[in-house]
Short mmCIF file of C-alpha atoms and ligand atoms in Angstrom, two decimals:
data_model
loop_
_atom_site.label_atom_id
_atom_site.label_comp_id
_atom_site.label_asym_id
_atom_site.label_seq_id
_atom_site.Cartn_x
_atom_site.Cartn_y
_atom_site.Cartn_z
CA UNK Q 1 -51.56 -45.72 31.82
CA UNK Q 2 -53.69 -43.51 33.67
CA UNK Q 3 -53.47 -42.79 37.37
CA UNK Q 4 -55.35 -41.52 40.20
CA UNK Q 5 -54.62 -38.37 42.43
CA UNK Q 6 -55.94 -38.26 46.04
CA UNK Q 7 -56.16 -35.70 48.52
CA UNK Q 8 -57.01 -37.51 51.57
CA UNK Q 9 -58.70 -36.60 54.60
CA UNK Q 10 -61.50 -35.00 54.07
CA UNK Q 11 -65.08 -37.29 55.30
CA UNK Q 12 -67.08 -38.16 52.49
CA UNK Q 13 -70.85 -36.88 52.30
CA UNK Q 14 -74.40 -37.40 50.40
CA UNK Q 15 -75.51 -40.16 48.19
CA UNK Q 16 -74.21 -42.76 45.17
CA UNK Q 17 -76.28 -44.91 43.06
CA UNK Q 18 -74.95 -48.48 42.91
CA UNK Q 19 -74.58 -49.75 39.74
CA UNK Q 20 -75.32 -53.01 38.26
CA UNK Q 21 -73.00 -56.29 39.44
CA UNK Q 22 -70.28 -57.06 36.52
CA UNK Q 23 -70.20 -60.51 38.24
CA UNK Q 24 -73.94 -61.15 37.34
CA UNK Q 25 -73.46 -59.41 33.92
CA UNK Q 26 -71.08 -61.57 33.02
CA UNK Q 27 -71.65 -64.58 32.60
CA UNK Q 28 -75.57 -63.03 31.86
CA UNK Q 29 -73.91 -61.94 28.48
CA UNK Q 30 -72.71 -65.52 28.09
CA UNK Q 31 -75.80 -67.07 28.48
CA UNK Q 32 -77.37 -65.48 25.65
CA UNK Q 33 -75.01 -67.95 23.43
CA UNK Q 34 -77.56 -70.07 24.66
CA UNK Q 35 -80.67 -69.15 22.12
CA UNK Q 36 -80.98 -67.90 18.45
CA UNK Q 37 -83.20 -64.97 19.97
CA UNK Q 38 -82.43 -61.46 21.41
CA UNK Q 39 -81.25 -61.29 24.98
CA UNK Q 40 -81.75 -57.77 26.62
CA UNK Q 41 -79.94 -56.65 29.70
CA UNK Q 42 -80.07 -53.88 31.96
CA UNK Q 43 -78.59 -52.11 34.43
CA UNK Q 44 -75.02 -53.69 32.87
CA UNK Q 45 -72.07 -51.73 34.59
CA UNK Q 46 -70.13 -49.47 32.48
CA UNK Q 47 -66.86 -50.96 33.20
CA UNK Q 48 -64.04 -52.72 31.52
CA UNK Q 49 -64.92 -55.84 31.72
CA UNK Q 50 -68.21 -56.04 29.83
CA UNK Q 51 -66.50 -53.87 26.51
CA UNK Q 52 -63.96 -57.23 26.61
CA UNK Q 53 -66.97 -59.59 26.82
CA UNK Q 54 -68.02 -57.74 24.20
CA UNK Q 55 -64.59 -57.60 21.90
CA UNK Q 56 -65.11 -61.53 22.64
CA UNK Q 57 -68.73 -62.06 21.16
CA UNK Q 58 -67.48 -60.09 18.16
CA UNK Q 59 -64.50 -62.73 17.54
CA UNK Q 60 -67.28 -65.30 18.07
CA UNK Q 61 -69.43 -63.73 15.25
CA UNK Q 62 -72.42 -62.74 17.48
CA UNK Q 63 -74.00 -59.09 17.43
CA UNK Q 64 -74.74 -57.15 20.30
CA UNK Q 65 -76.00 -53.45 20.62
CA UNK Q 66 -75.53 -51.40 23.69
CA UNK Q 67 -77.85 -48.36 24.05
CA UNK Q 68 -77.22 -45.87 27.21
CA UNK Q 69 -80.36 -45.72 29.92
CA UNK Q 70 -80.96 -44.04 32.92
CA UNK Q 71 -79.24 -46.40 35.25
CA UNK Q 72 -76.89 -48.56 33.64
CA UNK Q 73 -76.31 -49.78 29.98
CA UNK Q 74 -78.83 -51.64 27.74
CA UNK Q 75 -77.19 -54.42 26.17
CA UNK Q 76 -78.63 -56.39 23.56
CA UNK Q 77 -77.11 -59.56 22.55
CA UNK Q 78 -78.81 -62.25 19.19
CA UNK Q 79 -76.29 -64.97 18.97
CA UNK Q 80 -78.16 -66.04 15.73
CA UNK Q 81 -75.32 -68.04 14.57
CA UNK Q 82 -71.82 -68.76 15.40
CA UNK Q 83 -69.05 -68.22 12.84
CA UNK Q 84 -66.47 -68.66 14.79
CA UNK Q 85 -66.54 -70.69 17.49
CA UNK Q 86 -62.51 -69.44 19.38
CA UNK Q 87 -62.10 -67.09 22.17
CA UNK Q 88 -58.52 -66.01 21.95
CA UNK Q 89 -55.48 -66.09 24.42
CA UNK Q 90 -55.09 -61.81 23.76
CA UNK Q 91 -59.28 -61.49 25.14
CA UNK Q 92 -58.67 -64.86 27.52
CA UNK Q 93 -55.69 -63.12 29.05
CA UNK Q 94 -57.15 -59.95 29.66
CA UNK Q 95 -60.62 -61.50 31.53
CA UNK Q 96 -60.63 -64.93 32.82
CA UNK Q 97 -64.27 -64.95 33.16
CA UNK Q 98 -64.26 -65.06 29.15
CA UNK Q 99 -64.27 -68.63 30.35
CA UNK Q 100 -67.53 -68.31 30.91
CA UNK Q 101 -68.63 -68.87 26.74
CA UNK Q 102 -67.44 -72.19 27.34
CA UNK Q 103 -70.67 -74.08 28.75
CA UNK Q 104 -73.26 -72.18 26.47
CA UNK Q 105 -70.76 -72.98 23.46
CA UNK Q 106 -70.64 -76.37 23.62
CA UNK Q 107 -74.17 -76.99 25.03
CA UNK Q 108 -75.69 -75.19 21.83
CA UNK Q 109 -73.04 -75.26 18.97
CA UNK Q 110 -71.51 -78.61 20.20
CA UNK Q 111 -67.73 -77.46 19.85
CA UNK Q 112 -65.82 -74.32 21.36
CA UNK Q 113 -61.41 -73.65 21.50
CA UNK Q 114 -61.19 -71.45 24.86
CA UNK Q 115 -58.20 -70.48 25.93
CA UNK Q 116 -56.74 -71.23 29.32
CA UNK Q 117 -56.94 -68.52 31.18
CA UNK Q 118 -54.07 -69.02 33.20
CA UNK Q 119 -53.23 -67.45 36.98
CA UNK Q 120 -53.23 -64.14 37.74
CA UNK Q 121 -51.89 -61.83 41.10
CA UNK Q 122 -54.08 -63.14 43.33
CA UNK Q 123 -53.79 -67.23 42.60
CA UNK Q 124 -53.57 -69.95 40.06
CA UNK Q 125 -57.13 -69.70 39.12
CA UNK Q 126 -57.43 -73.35 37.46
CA UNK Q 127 -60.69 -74.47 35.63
CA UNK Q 128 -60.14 -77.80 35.97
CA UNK Q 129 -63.62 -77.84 37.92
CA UNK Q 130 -65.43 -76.81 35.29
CA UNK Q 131 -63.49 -79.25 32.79
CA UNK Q 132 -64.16 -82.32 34.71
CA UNK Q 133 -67.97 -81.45 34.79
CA UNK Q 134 -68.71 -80.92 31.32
CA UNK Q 135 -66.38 -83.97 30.63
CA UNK Q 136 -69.25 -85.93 33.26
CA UNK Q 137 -71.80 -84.15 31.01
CA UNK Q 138 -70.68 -85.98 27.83
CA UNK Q 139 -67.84 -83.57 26.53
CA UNK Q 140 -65.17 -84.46 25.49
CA UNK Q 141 -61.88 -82.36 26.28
CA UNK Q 142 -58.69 -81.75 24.86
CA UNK Q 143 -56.03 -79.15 25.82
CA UNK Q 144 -53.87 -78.42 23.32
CA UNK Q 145 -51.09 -75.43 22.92
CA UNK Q 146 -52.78 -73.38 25.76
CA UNK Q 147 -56.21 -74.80 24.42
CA UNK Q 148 -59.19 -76.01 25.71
CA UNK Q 149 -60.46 -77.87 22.94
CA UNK Q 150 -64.23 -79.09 23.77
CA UNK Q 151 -66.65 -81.68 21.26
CA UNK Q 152 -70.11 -83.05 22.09
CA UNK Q 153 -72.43 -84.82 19.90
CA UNK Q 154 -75.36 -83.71 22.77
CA UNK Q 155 -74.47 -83.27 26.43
CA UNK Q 156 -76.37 -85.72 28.94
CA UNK Q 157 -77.81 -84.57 32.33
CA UNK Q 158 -75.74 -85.70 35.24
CA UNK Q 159 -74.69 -85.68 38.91
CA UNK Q 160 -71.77 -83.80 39.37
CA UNK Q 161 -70.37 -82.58 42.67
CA UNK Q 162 -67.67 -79.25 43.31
CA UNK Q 163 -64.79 -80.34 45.05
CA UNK Q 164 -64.32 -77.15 46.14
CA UNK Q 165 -66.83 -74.23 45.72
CA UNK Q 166 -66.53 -72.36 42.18
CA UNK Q 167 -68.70 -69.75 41.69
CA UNK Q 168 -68.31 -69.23 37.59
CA UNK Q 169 -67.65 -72.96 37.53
CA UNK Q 170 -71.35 -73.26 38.88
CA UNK Q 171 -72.35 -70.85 36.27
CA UNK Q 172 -70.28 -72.74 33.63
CA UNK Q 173 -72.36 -75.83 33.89
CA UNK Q 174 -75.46 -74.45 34.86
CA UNK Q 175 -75.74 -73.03 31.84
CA UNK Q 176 -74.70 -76.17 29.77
CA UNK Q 177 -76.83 -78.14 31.80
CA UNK Q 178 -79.94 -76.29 30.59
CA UNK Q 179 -79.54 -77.76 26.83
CA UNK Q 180 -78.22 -81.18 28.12
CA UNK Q 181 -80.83 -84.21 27.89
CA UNK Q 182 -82.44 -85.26 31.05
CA UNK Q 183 -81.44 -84.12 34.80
CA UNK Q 184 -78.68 -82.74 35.87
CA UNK Q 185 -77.88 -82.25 40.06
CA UNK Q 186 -74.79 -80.13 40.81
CA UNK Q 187 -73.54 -80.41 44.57
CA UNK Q 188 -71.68 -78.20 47.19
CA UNK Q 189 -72.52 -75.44 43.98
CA UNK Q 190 -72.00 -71.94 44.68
CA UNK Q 191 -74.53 -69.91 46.72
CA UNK Q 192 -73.26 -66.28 45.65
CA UNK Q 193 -76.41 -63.96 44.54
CA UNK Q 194 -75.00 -63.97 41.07
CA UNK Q 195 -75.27 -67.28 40.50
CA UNK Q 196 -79.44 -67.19 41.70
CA UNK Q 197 -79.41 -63.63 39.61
CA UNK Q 198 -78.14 -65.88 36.37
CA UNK Q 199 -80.37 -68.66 37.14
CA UNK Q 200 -83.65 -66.19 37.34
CA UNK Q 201 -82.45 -65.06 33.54
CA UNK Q 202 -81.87 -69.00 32.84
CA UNK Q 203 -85.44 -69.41 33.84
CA UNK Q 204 -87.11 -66.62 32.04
CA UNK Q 205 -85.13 -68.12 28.70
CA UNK Q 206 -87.36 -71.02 29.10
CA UNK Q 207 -84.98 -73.08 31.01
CA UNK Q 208 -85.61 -75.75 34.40
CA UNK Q 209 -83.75 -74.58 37.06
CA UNK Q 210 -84.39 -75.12 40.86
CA UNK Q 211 -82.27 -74.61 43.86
CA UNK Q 212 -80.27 -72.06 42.81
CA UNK Q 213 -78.97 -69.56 45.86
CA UNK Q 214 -78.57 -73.11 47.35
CA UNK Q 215 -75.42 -75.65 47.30
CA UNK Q 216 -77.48 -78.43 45.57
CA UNK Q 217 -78.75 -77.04 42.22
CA UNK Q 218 -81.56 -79.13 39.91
CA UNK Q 219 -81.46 -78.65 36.16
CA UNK Q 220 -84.15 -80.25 33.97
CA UNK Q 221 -82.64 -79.87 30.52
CA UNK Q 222 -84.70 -78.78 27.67
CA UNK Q 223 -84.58 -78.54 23.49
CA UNK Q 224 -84.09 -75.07 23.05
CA UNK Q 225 -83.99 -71.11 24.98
CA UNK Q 226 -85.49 -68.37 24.04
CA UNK Q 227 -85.15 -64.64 24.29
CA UNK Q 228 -86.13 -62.32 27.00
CA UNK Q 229 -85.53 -59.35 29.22
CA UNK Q 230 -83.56 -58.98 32.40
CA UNK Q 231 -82.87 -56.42 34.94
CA UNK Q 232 -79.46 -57.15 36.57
CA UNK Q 233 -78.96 -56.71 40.23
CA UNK Q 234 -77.12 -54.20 42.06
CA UNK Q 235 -73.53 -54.80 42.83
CA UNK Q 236 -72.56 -55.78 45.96
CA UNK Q 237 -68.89 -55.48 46.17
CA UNK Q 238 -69.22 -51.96 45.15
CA UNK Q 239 -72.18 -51.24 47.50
CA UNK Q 240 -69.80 -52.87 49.83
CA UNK Q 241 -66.40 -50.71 48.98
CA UNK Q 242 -68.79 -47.30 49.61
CA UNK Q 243 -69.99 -48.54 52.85
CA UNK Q 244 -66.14 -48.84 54.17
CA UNK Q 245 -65.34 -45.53 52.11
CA UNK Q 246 -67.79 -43.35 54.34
CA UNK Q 247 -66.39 -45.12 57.13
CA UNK Q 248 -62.90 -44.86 56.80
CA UNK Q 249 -63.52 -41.03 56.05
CA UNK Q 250 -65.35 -40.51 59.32
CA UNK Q 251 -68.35 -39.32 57.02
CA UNK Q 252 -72.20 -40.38 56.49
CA UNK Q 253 -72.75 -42.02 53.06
CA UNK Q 254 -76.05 -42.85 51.86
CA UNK Q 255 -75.58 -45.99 48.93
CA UNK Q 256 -78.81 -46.24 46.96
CA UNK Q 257 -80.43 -48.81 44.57
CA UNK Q 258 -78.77 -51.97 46.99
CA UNK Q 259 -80.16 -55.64 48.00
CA UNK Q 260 -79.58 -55.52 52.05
CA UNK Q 261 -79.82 -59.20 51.68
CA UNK Q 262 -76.53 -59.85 49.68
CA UNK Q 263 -74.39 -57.47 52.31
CA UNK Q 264 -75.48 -59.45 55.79
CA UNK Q 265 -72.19 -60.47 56.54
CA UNK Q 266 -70.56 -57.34 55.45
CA UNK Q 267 -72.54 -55.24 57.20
CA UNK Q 268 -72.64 -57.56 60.68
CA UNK Q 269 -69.01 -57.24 59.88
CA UNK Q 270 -68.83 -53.03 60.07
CA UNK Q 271 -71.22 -52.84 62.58
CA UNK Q 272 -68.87 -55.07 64.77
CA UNK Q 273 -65.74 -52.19 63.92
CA UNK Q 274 -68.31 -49.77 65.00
CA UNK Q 275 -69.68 -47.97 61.91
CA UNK Q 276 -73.61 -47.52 62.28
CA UNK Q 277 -75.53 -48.09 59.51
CA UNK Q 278 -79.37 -47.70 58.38
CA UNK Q 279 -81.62 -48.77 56.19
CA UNK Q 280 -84.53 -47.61 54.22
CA UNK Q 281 -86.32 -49.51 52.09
CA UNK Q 282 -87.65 -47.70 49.02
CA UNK Q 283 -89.78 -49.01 46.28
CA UNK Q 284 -87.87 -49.19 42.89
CA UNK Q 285 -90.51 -49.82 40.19
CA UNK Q 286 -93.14 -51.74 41.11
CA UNK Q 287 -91.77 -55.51 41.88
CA UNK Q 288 -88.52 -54.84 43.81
CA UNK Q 289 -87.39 -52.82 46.78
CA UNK Q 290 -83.89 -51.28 46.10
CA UNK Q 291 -83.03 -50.03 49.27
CA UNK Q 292 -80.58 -47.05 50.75
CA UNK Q 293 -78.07 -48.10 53.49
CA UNK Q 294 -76.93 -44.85 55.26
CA UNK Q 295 -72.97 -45.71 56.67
CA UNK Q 296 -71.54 -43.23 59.04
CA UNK Q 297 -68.11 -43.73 60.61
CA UNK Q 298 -67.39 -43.17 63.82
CA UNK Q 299 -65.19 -41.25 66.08
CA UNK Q 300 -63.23 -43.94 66.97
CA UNK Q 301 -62.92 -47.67 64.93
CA UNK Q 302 -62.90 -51.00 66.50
CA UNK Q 303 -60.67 -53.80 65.34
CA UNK Q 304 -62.55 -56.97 64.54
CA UNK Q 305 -61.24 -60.29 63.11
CA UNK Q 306 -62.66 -61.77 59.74
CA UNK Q 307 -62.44 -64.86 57.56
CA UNK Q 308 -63.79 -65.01 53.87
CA UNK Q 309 -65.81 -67.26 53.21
CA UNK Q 310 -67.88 -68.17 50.60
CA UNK Q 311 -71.25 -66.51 50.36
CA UNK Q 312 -73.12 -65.88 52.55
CA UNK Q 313 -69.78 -65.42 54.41
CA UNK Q 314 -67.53 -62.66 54.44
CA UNK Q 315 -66.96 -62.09 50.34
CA UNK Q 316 -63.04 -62.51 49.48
CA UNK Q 317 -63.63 -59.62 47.21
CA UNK Q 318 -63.88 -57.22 50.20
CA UNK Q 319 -61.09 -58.29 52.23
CA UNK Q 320 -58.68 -55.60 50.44
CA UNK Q 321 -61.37 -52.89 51.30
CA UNK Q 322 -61.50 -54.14 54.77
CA UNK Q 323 -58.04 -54.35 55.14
CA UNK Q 324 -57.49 -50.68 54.47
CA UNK Q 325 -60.27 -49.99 57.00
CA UNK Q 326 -58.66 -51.97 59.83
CA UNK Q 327 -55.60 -50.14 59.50
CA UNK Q 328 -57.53 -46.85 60.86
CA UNK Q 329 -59.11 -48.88 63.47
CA UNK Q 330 -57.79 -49.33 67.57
CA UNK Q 331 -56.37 -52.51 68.12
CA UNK Q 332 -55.32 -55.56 66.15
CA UNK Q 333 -56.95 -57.49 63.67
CA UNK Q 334 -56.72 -61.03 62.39
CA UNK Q 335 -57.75 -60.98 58.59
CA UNK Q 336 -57.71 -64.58 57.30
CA UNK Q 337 -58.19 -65.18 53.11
CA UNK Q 338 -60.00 -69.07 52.99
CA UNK Q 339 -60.45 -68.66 49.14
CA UNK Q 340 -57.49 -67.36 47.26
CA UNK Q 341 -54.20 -68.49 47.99
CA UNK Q 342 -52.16 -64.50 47.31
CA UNK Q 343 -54.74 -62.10 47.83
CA UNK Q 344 -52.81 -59.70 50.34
CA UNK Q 345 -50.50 -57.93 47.99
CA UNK Q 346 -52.17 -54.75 48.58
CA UNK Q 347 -50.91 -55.21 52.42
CA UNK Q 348 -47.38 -53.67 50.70
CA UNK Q 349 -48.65 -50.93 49.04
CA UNK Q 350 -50.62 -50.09 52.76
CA UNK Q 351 -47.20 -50.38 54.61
CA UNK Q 352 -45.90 -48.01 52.47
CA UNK Q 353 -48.59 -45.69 54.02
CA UNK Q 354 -47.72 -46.49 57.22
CA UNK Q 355 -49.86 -49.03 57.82
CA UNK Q 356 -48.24 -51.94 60.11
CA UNK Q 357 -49.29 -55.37 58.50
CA UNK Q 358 -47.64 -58.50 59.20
CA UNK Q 359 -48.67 -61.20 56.71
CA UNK Q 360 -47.90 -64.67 57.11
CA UNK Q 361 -49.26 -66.88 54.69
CA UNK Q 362 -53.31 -66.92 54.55
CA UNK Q 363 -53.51 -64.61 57.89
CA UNK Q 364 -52.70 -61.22 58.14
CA UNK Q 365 -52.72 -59.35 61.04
CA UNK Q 366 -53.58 -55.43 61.13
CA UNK Q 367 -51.98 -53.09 64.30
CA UNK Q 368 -54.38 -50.47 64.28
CA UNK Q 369 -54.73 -47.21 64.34
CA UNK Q 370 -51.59 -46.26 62.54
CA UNK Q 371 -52.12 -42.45 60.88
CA UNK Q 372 -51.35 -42.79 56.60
CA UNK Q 373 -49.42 -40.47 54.78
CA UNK Q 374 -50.13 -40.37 50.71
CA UNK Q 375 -47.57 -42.48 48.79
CA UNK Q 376 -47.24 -43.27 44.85
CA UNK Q 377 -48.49 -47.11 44.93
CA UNK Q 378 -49.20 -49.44 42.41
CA UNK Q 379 -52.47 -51.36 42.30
CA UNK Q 380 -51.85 -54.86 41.08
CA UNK Q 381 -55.80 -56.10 40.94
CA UNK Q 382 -58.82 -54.86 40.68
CA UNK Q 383 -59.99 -54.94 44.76
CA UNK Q 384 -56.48 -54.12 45.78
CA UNK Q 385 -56.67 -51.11 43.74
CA UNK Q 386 -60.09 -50.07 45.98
CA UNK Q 387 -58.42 -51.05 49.20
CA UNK Q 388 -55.87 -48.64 47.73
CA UNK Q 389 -58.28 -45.47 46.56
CA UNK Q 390 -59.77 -45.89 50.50
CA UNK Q 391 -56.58 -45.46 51.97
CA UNK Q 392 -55.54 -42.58 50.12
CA UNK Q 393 -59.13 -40.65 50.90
CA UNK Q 394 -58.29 -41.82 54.68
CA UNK Q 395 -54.27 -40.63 54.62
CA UNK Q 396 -52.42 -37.44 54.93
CA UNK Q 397 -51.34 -35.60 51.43
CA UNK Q 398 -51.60 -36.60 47.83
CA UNK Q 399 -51.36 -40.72 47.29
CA UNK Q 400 -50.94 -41.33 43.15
CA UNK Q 401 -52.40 -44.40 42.28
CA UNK Q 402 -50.47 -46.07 39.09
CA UNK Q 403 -52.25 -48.71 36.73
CA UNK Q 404 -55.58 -47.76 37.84
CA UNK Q 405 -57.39 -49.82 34.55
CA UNK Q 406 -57.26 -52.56 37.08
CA UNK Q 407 -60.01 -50.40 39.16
CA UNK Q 408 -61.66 -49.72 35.83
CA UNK Q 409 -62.49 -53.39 34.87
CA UNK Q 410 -65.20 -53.45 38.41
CA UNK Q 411 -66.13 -49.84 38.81
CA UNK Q 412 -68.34 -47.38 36.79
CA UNK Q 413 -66.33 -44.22 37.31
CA UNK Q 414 -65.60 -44.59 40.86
CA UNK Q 415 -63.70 -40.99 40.73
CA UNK Q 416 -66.52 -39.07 39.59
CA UNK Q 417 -68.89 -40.86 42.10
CA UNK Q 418 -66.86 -40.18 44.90
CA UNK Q 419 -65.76 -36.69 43.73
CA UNK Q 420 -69.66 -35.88 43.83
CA UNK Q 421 -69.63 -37.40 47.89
CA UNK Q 422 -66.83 -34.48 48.57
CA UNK Q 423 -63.59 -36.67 47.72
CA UNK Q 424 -60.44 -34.91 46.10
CA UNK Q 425 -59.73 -37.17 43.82
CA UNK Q 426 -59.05 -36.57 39.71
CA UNK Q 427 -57.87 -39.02 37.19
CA UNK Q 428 -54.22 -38.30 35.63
CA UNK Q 429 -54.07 -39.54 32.57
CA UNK Q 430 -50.45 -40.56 30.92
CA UNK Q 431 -48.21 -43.25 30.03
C1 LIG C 501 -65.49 -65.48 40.97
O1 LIG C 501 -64.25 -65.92 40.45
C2 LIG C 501 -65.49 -63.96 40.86
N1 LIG C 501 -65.38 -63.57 39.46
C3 LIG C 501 -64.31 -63.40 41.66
O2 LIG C 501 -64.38 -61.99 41.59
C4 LIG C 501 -64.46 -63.84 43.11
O3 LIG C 501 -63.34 -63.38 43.84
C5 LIG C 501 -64.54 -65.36 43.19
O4 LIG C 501 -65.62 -65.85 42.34
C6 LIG C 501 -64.79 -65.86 44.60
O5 LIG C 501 -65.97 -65.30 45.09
C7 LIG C 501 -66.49 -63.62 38.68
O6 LIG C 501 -67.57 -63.99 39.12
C8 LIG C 501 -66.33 -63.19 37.26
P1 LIG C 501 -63.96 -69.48 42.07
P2 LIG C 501 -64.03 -67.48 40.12
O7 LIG C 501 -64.01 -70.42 40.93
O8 LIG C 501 -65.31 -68.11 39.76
C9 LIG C 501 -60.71 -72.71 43.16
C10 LIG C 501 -63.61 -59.83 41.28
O9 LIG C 501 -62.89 -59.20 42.03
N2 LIG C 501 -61.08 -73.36 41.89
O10 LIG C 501 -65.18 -69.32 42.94
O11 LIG C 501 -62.88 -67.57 39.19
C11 LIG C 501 -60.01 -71.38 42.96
O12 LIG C 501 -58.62 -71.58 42.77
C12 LIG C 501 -63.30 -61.27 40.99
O13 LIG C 501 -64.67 -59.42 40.74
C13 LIG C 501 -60.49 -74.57 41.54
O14 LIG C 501 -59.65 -75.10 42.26
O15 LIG C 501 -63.58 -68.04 41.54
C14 LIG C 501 -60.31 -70.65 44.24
O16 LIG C 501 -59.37 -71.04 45.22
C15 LIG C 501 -61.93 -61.65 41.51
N3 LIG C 501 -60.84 -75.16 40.36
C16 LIG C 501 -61.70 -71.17 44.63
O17 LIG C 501 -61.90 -72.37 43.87
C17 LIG C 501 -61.76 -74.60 39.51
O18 LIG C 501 -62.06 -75.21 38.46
C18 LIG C 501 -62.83 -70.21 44.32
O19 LIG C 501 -62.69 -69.84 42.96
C19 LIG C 501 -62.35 -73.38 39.88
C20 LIG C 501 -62.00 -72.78 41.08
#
């Protein structure tokens, strides 16, 4: 398994290029299950978790070509027909967002065998969300040996409201909705810019979708989809993860090609611990600004408390990140996790830095500023592994980074972009 090296302390400096958001690619891929037509993507990350996608079409019997551009991959995906309508436990296992094939299957092929994708390190992860609401849309649902085994003669619109807040669950019956008959109104739906990003694709294949970016979201359901082209949209998280990088250096990072408006929290957030940051808009193309946010750290970090929330709250996914920041920062920090119910086991691996973390159930609290020394850690997910790669560039001496393919499944070759920025970091690889 490969590794990571780090030689810390040195402040990172220049410019990265964000790549596209594997959380909008995602289940982007999966809607183009939706038509018989071609369904071209760009900007799609170059990261782990879009080759399984990938491995999974394959098993389902659907093509898809993926041609290298300037700024991201070019995927092309014709799900002409399906021969084979099973996405395995081996794929299921490695990505739970394979669950994602599940609402396009059965919305335009009428059957689909998913597997359960079962828990992983940071929580149970259950589906049973997005079971009960295709079940209200007219499925029916069976779960057999580790199966979920889904029929529909024709789904029906519906009202359906989340429990709790799912953000692929939202996507999941978004995207059946679209082929169901009649209306369908899903309530307290997720607001995340990934779900608005799939819904603008949704749209442009021909489908009726209002509200989206909302919690209320109106589908008018409609015969058929059809292809088109999409451009996905700039990754937040890893936007995000640079931003605290320059930061917990004490350097000045420029992050270009990012949407401002998906990092308000985040950014309130650093500004709060001190870090100044900047923006410039610049015109990308002719229809969007992409804009550069310039993060420089400063002399001295504040300590400031923070809850995730959903968005436009502070996003789970950068509470590992921020962790690792507020052990560098004076005074102590309260850093409570609303959405996943183990998400802090990356607070070890930073105590064996020196980091002082005391965690006690969804709270954690950070005494900052404790100096880190490099360590050989283990990264057990893929944000605990960042909050891991920004406390080695922060600490004292070599840290060695072990199972780093958890990193690999979120970020597009996060060593070479941050060796270009002036990190010392080099990937080992081995068993
Ligand atoms: C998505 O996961 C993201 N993954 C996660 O990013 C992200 O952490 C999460 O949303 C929250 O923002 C993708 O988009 C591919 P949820 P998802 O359903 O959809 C409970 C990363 O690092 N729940 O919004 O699986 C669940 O247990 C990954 O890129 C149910 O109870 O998360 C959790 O407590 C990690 N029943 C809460 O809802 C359900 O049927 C939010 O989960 C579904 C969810």
């Amino acid at each position: 398994m490969d590794k990571f090296l780090i030689t810390g302390g040195r402040p990172l400096e220049g410019q990265v290029a964000i790549s596209g958001a594997k959380n909008a690619a995602l289940p982007e891929m999966a809607a183009a299950l939706l038509t018989n037509q071609g369904v071209i993507l760009h900007n799609v990350p170059r990261v782990r978790d879009i080759s399984t996608l990938r491995s999974l079409m394959e098993e389902l019997g659907v093509d898809s070509s993926v041609t290298h551009e300037e700024h991201g991959n070019r995927v092309e995906i014709e799900a002409r027909q399906l021969l084979n309508p099973l996405a395995p436990y081996e794929l299921v296992k490695q990505m739970r967002a394979s669950v994602l094939v599940l609402g396009p299957l059965v919305a335009r092929f009428g059957h689909a065998r998913v597997s359960l994708p079962g828990g992983c390190a940071i929580g149970a992860r259950p589906v049973n969300l997005h079971l009960k609401g295709l079940e209200q849309l007219g499925a029916t649902i069976k779960i057999e040996h580790g199966y979920i085994h889904a029929q529909s003669d024709g789904l029906k619109g519906t009202n359906f409201s989340f429990d709790v807040i799912s953000v692929t669950g939202t996507e999941n019956l978004m995207m059946a909705a679209t082929l169901a008959e009649g209306e369908t109104l899903l309530e307290n739906a997720a607001r995340e810019p990934e779900v608005q990003d799939l819904a603008n694709l949704l749209n442009k294949m021909g489908a009726q979708i209002e509200g989206a970016g909302t919690g209320e979201i109106r589908i008018r359901g409609v015969s058929r989809l059809h292809g088109t082209e999409h451009s996905i949209i700039p990754d937040r998280i890893e936007a995000a993860t640079f931003l605290v990088a320059a930061a917990i250096t004490g350097g000045r990072l420029s992050v270009a090609w990012v949407e401002p408006t998906h990092l308000t929290a985040v950014m309130g957030k650093l500004a709060e611990a001190g870090v100044r940051i900047d923006k410039v808009a610049k015109p990308v193309g002719s229809l969007e600004t992409r804009a550069i946010l310039t993060a420089e750290g400063p002399t001295r970090l504040r300590a400031a408390d923070v809850t995730t929330q959903e968005f436009p709250g502070f996003p789970t996914d950068m509470q590992a990140q921020y962790m690792a920041l507020m052990t560098q920062a004076e005074g102590a920090s309260v850093i409570t996790e609303t959405i996943f119910e183990n998400r802090f086991l990356h607070a070890l691996e930073l105590a064996r830095m020196g980091a002082d973390i005391a965690v006690n159930g969804r709270r954690a609290v950070v005494h900052g500023r404790t100096p880190l020394s490099g360590a050989k850690t283990l990264a057990s997910d893929l944000r605990a592994s960042a909050s891991l790669v920004l406390a080695g560039l922060a600490a004292e001496g070599e840290t060695l980074i072990d199972r780093v393919y958890h990193i690999d499944r979120g970020y597009e070759r996060i060593e070479e972009k941050l060796t270009r920025v002036g990190a010392k970091i080099r990937r080992v690889s081995g068993n």
